[in-house]
Amino acid sequence: MNFDVLIVGAGLAGASLAVALQATKLKLAVVESRLPVVPIGLDQRVYAVSPASQRFLSGSGIWERLDRDRICAVREMDIHGDKGGHLRFSAHDAGLAELAWIVESSLMLSELWETLKRQHNVTLLCPTTCSSLSIDIDSAALTLADGQVVRSRLVVAADGVNSWVRGQVGIATELQPYRQHGVVANFGSERSHRQTAYQWFRKDGVVALLPLGAQTVSLVWSCSDEFASELLALDDASFCERVVEASGGSVGGLQLVSDRAAFPLRLMRVETLVKQRVALIGDAAHAIHPLSGHGINLGFQDSCALAQGLESLASWEDPGDLSVLRRYARARAEEPLLMQYSTHGLSRLFGMEGAAVSYLRNIGMNLTSNMPVLKDALVRYATLGHF
Ligand SMILES: Cc1cc2nc3c(=O)[nH]c(=O)nc-3n(C[C@H](O)[C@H](O)[C@H](O)COP(=O)(O)OP(=O)(O)OC[C@H]3O[C@@H](n4cnc5c(N)ncnc54)[C@H](O)[C@@H]3O)c2cc1C
């Protein structure tokens, strides 16, 4: 089997890349080890989708097909420090309709897969696993567990943070575990969230309550491994009480409407995004702390940049050629690094003990809050990707 582009991994990053290439003449193969699981009820894995990512999903028709009743626009962000610091961002003040949308992971993934399955230029190989990968001058050859060999001019590693492809081609990584987990759960709330995303920087971690349904909120509590185990071990009523206390009762009483889950947090950088015939996207290319809510937005923007590069190729250009791939690497050089440094810096800053540092970080938040020009610039950069 011979292809132009072989995507390994059909999570949100890999599937969105394949779908973004639906109108091209490129012959695509997608290899995925498992079928997507659709949870019963609300998914606890939710994302704050930025306007730039929304435009990307809209470009391939995915956004319009998502169930509107399960998407919540975020109009305000309300951020609290651990000693009286307070920052409030408003879409209205920044001249935007919304700051982001909160969407369940499985909702986007199901829609992407529905499109993938019908896509004329995609051969979907799932479920299957990879056994070896070799790269030569003209093409890459992937051998699957059943012995089938798939040849392609370009291999895209979209196989997550522990990327097998990245390991096979010897791209080194710098991995820094935070020794923290993100504890996630959904709740019915007594009062409306008023389309506000709340965040509290606390001694026991960073608590985010994101607006989901009409009176439903989604929790991401980034905290030490030990505290995460403690939270997971609590009975439902005590867990709800802890979250109400941590969130200062902002949306009143809470009632669990999903299971709890936890995922490990790490910072991961790669030495290069591309090699001859190989490009990395999504978590295979970078992992960041979830406190900025940018993880999957970086993944979507990788897919978007790579898709744009591939779409614009002349018929004589080779999609796996290093000079072609370097354009993608250049396009993605800045944003992931900036996000990694800023979220890493913030998580370190709020993890530091001591009265002086606590005073300074809270004063810093209040100062920013009183500088509308700076505040709006920050909002515009976070949502639109430019000042
Ligand atoms: C349990 C968990 C919960 C999370 N919850 C949140 C959350 O609530 N909020 C948040 O912002 N972020 C969350 N994250 C992080 C977020 O899910 C990732 O940033 C995002 O999923 C990255 O998308 P991706 O497509 O790059 O990678 P992934 O979603 O990891 O997708 C990789 C895909 O590749 C497939 N694959 C892997 N290896 C192979 C192989 N060798 N061959 C074929 N296929 C392969 C996998 O099956 C998977 O489908 C969570 C992560 C985990 C692990």
Coordinates of C-alpha atoms and ligand atoms in Angstrom, one line a residue:
M1 CA 0.0 0.0 0.0
N2 CA 1.5 3.4 -1.1
F3 CA 0.3 6.7 0.4
D4 CA 1.4 10.4 0.4
V5 CA 0.7 10.9 4.1
L6 CA 0.5 8.3 6.8
I7 CA -0.9 9.5 10.1
V8 CA -0.1 7.4 13.2
G9 CA -2.7 8.1 15.9
A10 CA -6.2 9.3 15.4
G11 CA -6.8 11.3 18.6
L12 CA -7.9 14.9 18.2
A13 CA -4.7 16.0 16.6
G14 CA -4.3 13.2 14.1
A15 CA -7.9 12.9 13.1
S16 CA -8.2 16.7 12.7
L17 CA -5.2 16.7 10.3
A18 CA -6.7 13.9 8.2
V19 CA -10.1 15.7 8.0
A20 CA -8.4 19.1 7.2
L21 CA -6.9 17.4 4.1
Q22 CA -10.2 16.0 2.8
A23 CA -10.4 18.3 -0.2
T24 CA -6.8 17.6 -1.4
K25 CA -5.6 15.0 -3.8
L26 CA -3.3 13.5 -1.2
K27 CA -3.7 9.8 -0.5
L28 CA -3.9 9.4 3.2
A29 CA -3.6 6.4 5.6
V30 CA -4.6 6.7 9.2
V31 CA -3.3 4.0 11.7
E32 CA -4.9 3.9 15.1
S33 CA -4.6 1.2 17.8
R34 CA -8.1 1.5 19.2
L35 CA -11.6 2.7 18.3
P36 CA -12.7 5.9 20.1
V37 CA -14.8 5.3 23.3
V38 CA -17.9 7.3 23.6
P39 CA -18.8 7.8 27.3
I40 CA -22.3 7.4 28.6
G41 CA -23.4 10.9 29.7
L42 CA -21.0 13.8 29.9
D43 CA -17.3 13.3 29.2
Q44 CA -15.0 14.5 32.1
R45 CA -12.3 15.3 29.6
V46 CA -13.3 18.8 28.3
Y47 CA -11.3 21.4 26.5
A48 CA -11.4 25.2 26.2
V49 CA -11.4 25.5 22.5
S50 CA -9.9 28.9 21.3
P51 CA -11.4 31.0 18.5
A52 CA -8.4 30.0 16.3
S53 CA -9.1 26.3 16.9
Q54 CA -12.8 26.9 16.3
R55 CA -12.0 28.4 12.9
F56 CA -9.8 25.5 12.1
L57 CA -12.6 22.9 12.9
S58 CA -15.1 25.1 11.1
G59 CA -12.9 25.0 8.0
S60 CA -13.5 21.3 7.6
G61 CA -17.2 21.5 8.7
I62 CA -16.7 19.7 12.0
W63 CA -17.6 22.7 14.2
E64 CA -21.0 23.2 12.6
R65 CA -21.9 19.5 13.1
L66 CA -21.2 19.5 16.9
D67 CA -24.3 19.4 19.1
R68 CA -24.9 23.1 20.1
D69 CA -26.5 22.2 23.3
R70 CA -23.3 20.6 24.5
I71 CA -21.0 23.6 23.7
C72 CA -20.7 26.5 26.1
A73 CA -19.3 29.9 25.1
V74 CA -17.0 31.5 27.7
R75 CA -17.6 35.2 28.0
E76 CA -15.6 35.9 31.2
M77 CA -12.6 34.6 33.0
D78 CA -12.4 35.1 36.8
I79 CA -8.9 34.3 38.2
H80 CA -8.1 34.4 41.9
G81 CA -4.6 34.4 43.5
D82 CA -3.9 32.8 46.9
K83 CA -3.8 36.1 48.8
G84 CA -6.4 38.4 47.4
G85 CA -5.0 38.7 43.8
H86 CA -7.8 39.0 41.3
L87 CA -8.0 39.2 37.5
R88 CA -11.1 39.4 35.4
F89 CA -11.0 39.0 31.6
S90 CA -14.1 39.9 29.6
A91 CA -14.7 39.0 25.9
H92 CA -16.9 42.2 25.6
D93 CA -14.1 44.5 27.0
A94 CA -11.6 42.9 24.5
G95 CA -14.0 43.4 21.6
L96 CA -14.6 39.7 21.1
A97 CA -17.8 37.7 21.0
E98 CA -16.3 35.0 23.3
L99 CA -13.0 34.0 24.9
A100 CA -13.3 30.3 24.1
W101 CA -15.8 27.4 24.0
I102 CA -15.9 24.5 26.5
V103 CA -16.4 21.3 24.6
E104 CA -16.2 17.6 25.6
S105 CA -13.3 15.7 24.1
S106 CA -15.4 12.7 22.9
L107 CA -17.9 15.0 21.2
M108 CA -15.2 16.4 18.9
L109 CA -13.5 13.1 18.4
S110 CA -16.8 11.3 17.4
E111 CA -17.5 14.0 14.9
L112 CA -14.0 13.8 13.4
W113 CA -14.2 10.0 13.2
E114 CA -17.6 10.1 11.5
T115 CA -16.1 12.3 8.8
L116 CA -12.9 10.2 8.6
K117 CA -14.9 7.0 8.0
R118 CA -16.7 8.7 5.0
Q119 CA -13.6 10.5 3.6
H120 CA -12.8 9.3 0.1
N121 CA -9.0 9.9 0.3
V122 CA -8.5 8.1 3.6
T123 CA -7.7 4.4 4.3
L124 CA -8.4 3.9 8.0
L125 CA -6.4 1.0 9.5
C126 CA -8.0 0.5 13.0
P127 CA -7.6 -1.3 15.3
T128 CA -4.0 -2.2 14.6
T129 CA -0.6 -1.7 16.1
C130 CA 2.8 -0.8 14.5
S131 CA 5.8 -3.2 14.7
S132 CA 8.6 -1.3 12.8
L133 CA 9.3 1.8 10.9
S134 CA 12.1 2.4 8.4
I135 CA 12.9 5.6 6.6
D136 CA 14.8 5.7 3.3
I137 CA 15.5 8.3 0.6
D138 CA 12.2 8.0 -1.3
S139 CA 9.7 6.8 1.3
A140 CA 9.0 5.5 4.8
A141 CA 7.8 1.9 5.4
L142 CA 5.6 1.1 8.4
T143 CA 5.1 -2.6 9.1
L144 CA 2.0 -3.4 11.1
A145 CA 1.6 -6.1 13.6
D146 CA -0.2 -8.4 11.0
G147 CA 2.8 -8.0 8.7
Q148 CA 1.2 -5.6 6.3
V149 CA 3.6 -2.9 5.0
V150 CA 2.3 0.6 4.5
R151 CA 4.6 2.9 2.5
S152 CA 4.3 6.7 2.5
R153 CA 6.2 9.8 1.5
L154 CA 5.4 11.4 4.9
V155 CA 4.7 9.9 8.3
V156 CA 3.0 12.1 10.9
A157 CA 3.4 11.2 14.5
A158 CA 0.1 12.0 16.2
D159 CA 0.4 9.2 18.7
G160 CA 0.4 11.1 21.9
V161 CA 2.9 12.0 24.6
N162 CA 4.6 8.6 24.6
S163 CA 4.9 8.6 20.8
W164 CA 6.1 5.4 19.3
V165 CA 7.0 7.0 16.0
R166 CA 9.1 9.7 17.7
G167 CA 11.0 6.9 19.5
Q168 CA 11.5 4.9 16.3
V169 CA 13.1 7.9 14.5
G170 CA 15.2 8.8 17.5
I171 CA 13.9 12.3 18.2
A172 CA 15.1 13.1 21.7
T173 CA 12.7 14.6 24.3
E174 CA 13.1 16.5 27.5
L175 CA 10.5 15.3 29.9
Q176 CA 9.8 16.9 33.2
P177 CA 7.0 15.4 35.3
Y178 CA 5.3 17.9 37.5
R179 CA 4.6 15.2 40.1
Q180 CA 1.0 16.4 39.7
H181 CA -2.2 15.1 38.4
G182 CA -5.2 16.8 36.9
V183 CA -8.3 15.6 38.7
V184 CA -11.4 16.0 36.5
A185 CA -15.1 15.6 37.1
N186 CA -18.4 17.2 36.1
F187 CA -21.0 18.7 38.5
G188 CA -24.5 20.0 38.4
S189 CA -24.4 23.4 40.1
E190 CA -26.9 25.2 42.3
R191 CA -26.4 28.5 40.6
S192 CA -25.6 29.5 37.0
H193 CA -21.9 29.8 36.0
R194 CA -22.9 32.9 33.8
Q195 CA -20.6 31.6 31.1
T196 CA -17.6 32.3 33.3
A197 CA -14.5 30.2 33.5
Y198 CA -13.2 30.4 37.1
Q199 CA -9.7 29.6 38.3
W200 CA -8.2 29.7 41.8
F201 CA -4.4 29.5 42.5
R202 CA -4.3 27.8 45.9
K203 CA -1.7 26.2 48.1
D204 CA -3.1 22.8 47.3
G205 CA -3.1 23.4 43.5
V206 CA -4.9 25.2 40.7
V207 CA -8.6 24.7 40.6
A208 CA -10.5 25.5 37.4
L209 CA -14.3 25.4 37.1
L210 CA -15.4 25.6 33.5
P211 CA -18.9 26.3 32.3
L212 CA -20.4 23.3 30.5
G213 CA -24.2 22.8 30.3
A214 CA -26.9 25.3 31.4
Q215 CA -26.2 24.5 35.1
T216 CA -23.2 22.1 34.7
V217 CA -19.6 22.8 35.4
S218 CA -16.4 20.9 34.7
L219 CA -13.5 20.7 37.2
V220 CA -9.8 20.4 36.5
W221 CA -7.9 20.4 39.8
S222 CA -4.2 20.4 39.1
C223 CA -2.5 19.2 42.3
S224 CA 0.2 17.0 43.8
D225 CA 0.0 13.3 43.1
E226 CA -0.7 12.6 46.8
F227 CA -3.5 15.2 47.0
A228 CA -5.0 13.8 43.8
S229 CA -5.1 10.3 45.4
E230 CA -6.8 11.9 48.4
L231 CA -9.4 13.6 46.3
L232 CA -10.1 10.5 44.3
A233 CA -10.5 8.5 47.5
L234 CA -13.2 10.8 49.1
D235 CA -16.8 9.7 49.0
D236 CA -19.0 11.8 46.5
A237 CA -20.5 14.1 49.2
S238 CA -17.1 15.0 50.7
F239 CA -15.5 15.5 47.3
C240 CA -18.3 17.9 46.3
E241 CA -17.8 19.8 49.6
R242 CA -14.1 20.1 49.0
V243 CA -14.7 21.6 45.5
V244 CA -17.4 24.0 46.8
E245 CA -14.9 25.1 49.5
A246 CA -12.0 25.5 47.0
S247 CA -14.2 27.5 44.6
G248 CA -15.5 29.8 47.3
G249 CA -19.1 28.7 46.6
S250 CA -19.0 30.7 43.3
V251 CA -21.7 28.6 41.7
G252 CA -23.3 27.4 44.9
G253 CA -23.7 23.7 45.9
L254 CA -22.4 21.0 43.6
Q255 CA -23.6 17.5 42.7
L256 CA -21.4 15.0 40.9
V257 CA -22.8 14.1 37.5
S258 CA -19.8 12.0 36.2
D259 CA -17.1 9.7 37.5
R260 CA -13.9 11.3 38.7
A261 CA -10.7 10.7 36.7
A262 CA -7.1 11.9 36.9
F263 CA -4.3 12.3 34.4
P264 CA -0.6 12.9 35.0
L265 CA 0.8 16.4 34.2
R266 CA 4.2 16.8 32.5
L267 CA 6.2 19.3 30.5
M268 CA 7.6 17.7 27.4
R269 CA 9.8 19.3 24.7
V270 CA 11.2 17.7 21.6
E271 CA 14.6 18.5 20.1
T272 CA 13.0 18.9 16.7
L273 CA 9.5 18.8 15.2
V274 CA 10.6 17.3 11.9
K275 CA 13.0 14.8 10.4
Q276 CA 13.3 13.6 6.8
R277 CA 9.8 12.1 6.1
V278 CA 8.6 12.6 9.7
A279 CA 6.6 15.4 11.4
L280 CA 5.3 15.5 14.9
I281 CA 2.0 17.0 15.9
G282 CA -0.2 17.3 19.1
D283 CA 1.0 15.7 22.3
A284 CA 3.7 13.8 20.4
A285 CA 5.3 17.2 19.8
H286 CA 4.7 18.9 23.2
A287 CA 3.0 18.5 26.5
I288 CA 2.2 21.4 28.8
H289 CA 0.6 22.1 32.1
P290 CA -3.2 22.4 31.7
L291 CA -3.5 25.6 33.6
S292 CA -3.7 27.8 30.5
G293 CA -6.2 25.3 28.9
H294 CA -4.1 25.3 25.7
G295 CA -3.0 21.7 25.3
I296 CA -5.4 20.7 22.5
N297 CA -5.3 24.1 21.0
L298 CA -1.6 23.7 20.3
G299 CA -2.5 20.3 18.8
F300 CA -5.2 21.8 16.5
Q301 CA -2.8 24.6 15.5
D302 CA -0.1 22.0 14.6
S303 CA -2.6 20.2 12.4
C304 CA -3.8 23.5 10.9
A305 CA -0.2 24.6 10.0
L306 CA 0.8 21.2 8.6
A307 CA -2.4 20.9 6.6
Q308 CA -1.9 24.4 5.1
G309 CA 1.7 23.5 4.2
L310 CA 0.6 20.2 2.5
E311 CA -2.3 21.8 0.7
S312 CA -0.1 24.4 -0.8
L313 CA 2.4 22.0 -2.2
A314 CA 3.1 22.0 -6.0
S315 CA 2.4 18.7 -7.7
W316 CA 6.1 18.1 -8.1
E317 CA 6.9 18.7 -4.4
D318 CA 7.5 15.8 -2.1
P319 CA 5.5 16.1 1.2
G320 CA 8.1 14.2 3.2
D321 CA 11.0 16.3 2.0
L322 CA 12.9 18.0 4.8
S323 CA 12.8 21.4 3.2
V324 CA 9.0 21.2 3.0
L325 CA 8.7 20.0 6.6
R326 CA 11.0 22.8 7.8
R327 CA 8.3 25.3 6.8
Y328 CA 5.9 23.6 9.2
A329 CA 8.6 23.5 11.9
R330 CA 9.2 27.3 11.4
A331 CA 5.4 28.0 11.6
R332 CA 5.2 26.1 14.9
A333 CA 8.4 27.3 16.4
E334 CA 7.0 30.1 18.6
E335 CA 3.6 29.3 20.0
P336 CA 4.2 26.0 21.8
L337 CA 7.4 27.3 23.4
L338 CA 5.7 30.5 24.6
M339 CA 2.8 28.5 26.1
Q340 CA 5.2 26.0 27.7
Y341 CA 7.3 28.8 29.3
S342 CA 4.4 30.8 30.4
T343 CA 2.4 27.9 31.9
H344 CA 5.5 26.4 33.4
G345 CA 6.5 29.7 34.9
L346 CA 3.0 30.3 36.3
S347 CA 2.9 26.8 37.9
R348 CA 6.3 27.4 39.5
L349 CA 5.4 30.9 40.7
F350 CA 2.2 29.7 42.4
G351 CA 4.0 26.6 43.7
M352 CA 6.6 28.7 45.6
E353 CA 6.3 29.1 49.3
G354 CA 7.0 32.3 51.3
A355 CA 5.2 35.5 52.2
A356 CA 7.2 37.8 49.9
V357 CA 6.7 35.8 46.7
S358 CA 3.0 35.3 47.7
Y359 CA 2.6 39.1 48.1
L360 CA 4.4 39.8 44.8
R361 CA 2.3 37.4 42.7
N362 CA -1.0 38.7 44.0
I363 CA 0.1 42.3 43.6
G364 CA 1.1 41.4 40.1
M365 CA -2.4 40.1 39.3
N366 CA -4.0 43.2 40.8
L367 CA -1.7 45.5 38.8
T368 CA -2.5 43.6 35.6
S369 CA -6.2 43.9 36.4
N370 CA -5.8 47.7 36.6
M371 CA -4.2 48.0 33.2
P372 CA -6.9 47.5 30.6
V373 CA -4.6 47.8 27.6
L374 CA -2.3 45.0 28.9
K375 CA -5.3 42.9 29.9
D376 CA -6.9 43.2 26.5
A377 CA -3.6 42.5 24.8
L378 CA -3.3 39.3 26.8
V379 CA -6.8 38.2 26.0
R380 CA -6.3 38.9 22.3
Y381 CA -3.0 37.0 22.2
A382 CA -4.5 34.0 24.1
T383 CA -7.6 33.8 21.9
L384 CA -6.5 35.1 18.5
G385 CA -2.8 34.2 18.6
H386 CA -1.7 37.9 18.0
F387 CA -1.8 41.2 19.8
Ligands
LIG1 C1 -6.6 10.4 30.9 C2 -6.4 11.7 30.3 C3 -7.3 12.8 30.6 C4 -7.0 14.0 30.1 N1 -7.9 15.0 30.4 C5 -7.7 16.3 30.0 C6 -8.6 17.3 30.3 O1 -9.6 17.1 31.0 N2 -8.4 18.5 29.9 C7 -7.3 18.8 29.1 O2 -7.1 19.9 28.6 N3 -6.4 17.8 28.7 C8 -6.6 16.6 29.1 N4 -5.7 15.6 28.8 C9 -4.6 15.9 27.9 C10 -5.2 15.9 26.5 O3 -6.0 14.7 26.4 C11 -4.2 15.8 25.4 O4 -3.5 17.1 25.3 C12 -4.8 15.6 24.0 O5 -5.6 14.5 24.0 C13 -3.7 15.4 22.9 O6 -4.3 15.0 21.7 P1 -3.4 14.1 20.7 O7 -4.3 13.8 19.6 O8 -2.2 14.8 20.4 O9 -3.0 12.8 21.5 P2 -3.9 11.7 22.1 O10 -5.2 12.1 22.6 O11 -3.0 11.0 23.2 O12 -4.1 10.7 20.9 C14 -3.1 9.8 20.5 C15 -3.7 8.7 19.7 O13 -2.7 7.8 19.1 C16 -3.1 6.5 19.4 N5 -1.8 5.7 19.4 C17 -0.9 5.8 20.3 N6 0.2 5.0 20.0 C18 -0.2 4.4 18.8 C19 0.5 3.5 18.0 N7 1.7 3.1 18.2 N8 -0.1 3.1 16.9 C20 -1.4 3.6 16.6 N9 -2.0 4.4 17.3 C21 -1.4 4.9 18.4 C22 -3.9 6.5 20.7 O14 -4.7 5.4 20.8 C23 -4.6 7.8 20.6 O15 -5.9 7.7 19.9 C24 -5.9 14.3 29.3 C25 -5.0 13.3 29.0 C26 -5.2 12.0 29.5 C27 -4.2 10.9 29.2

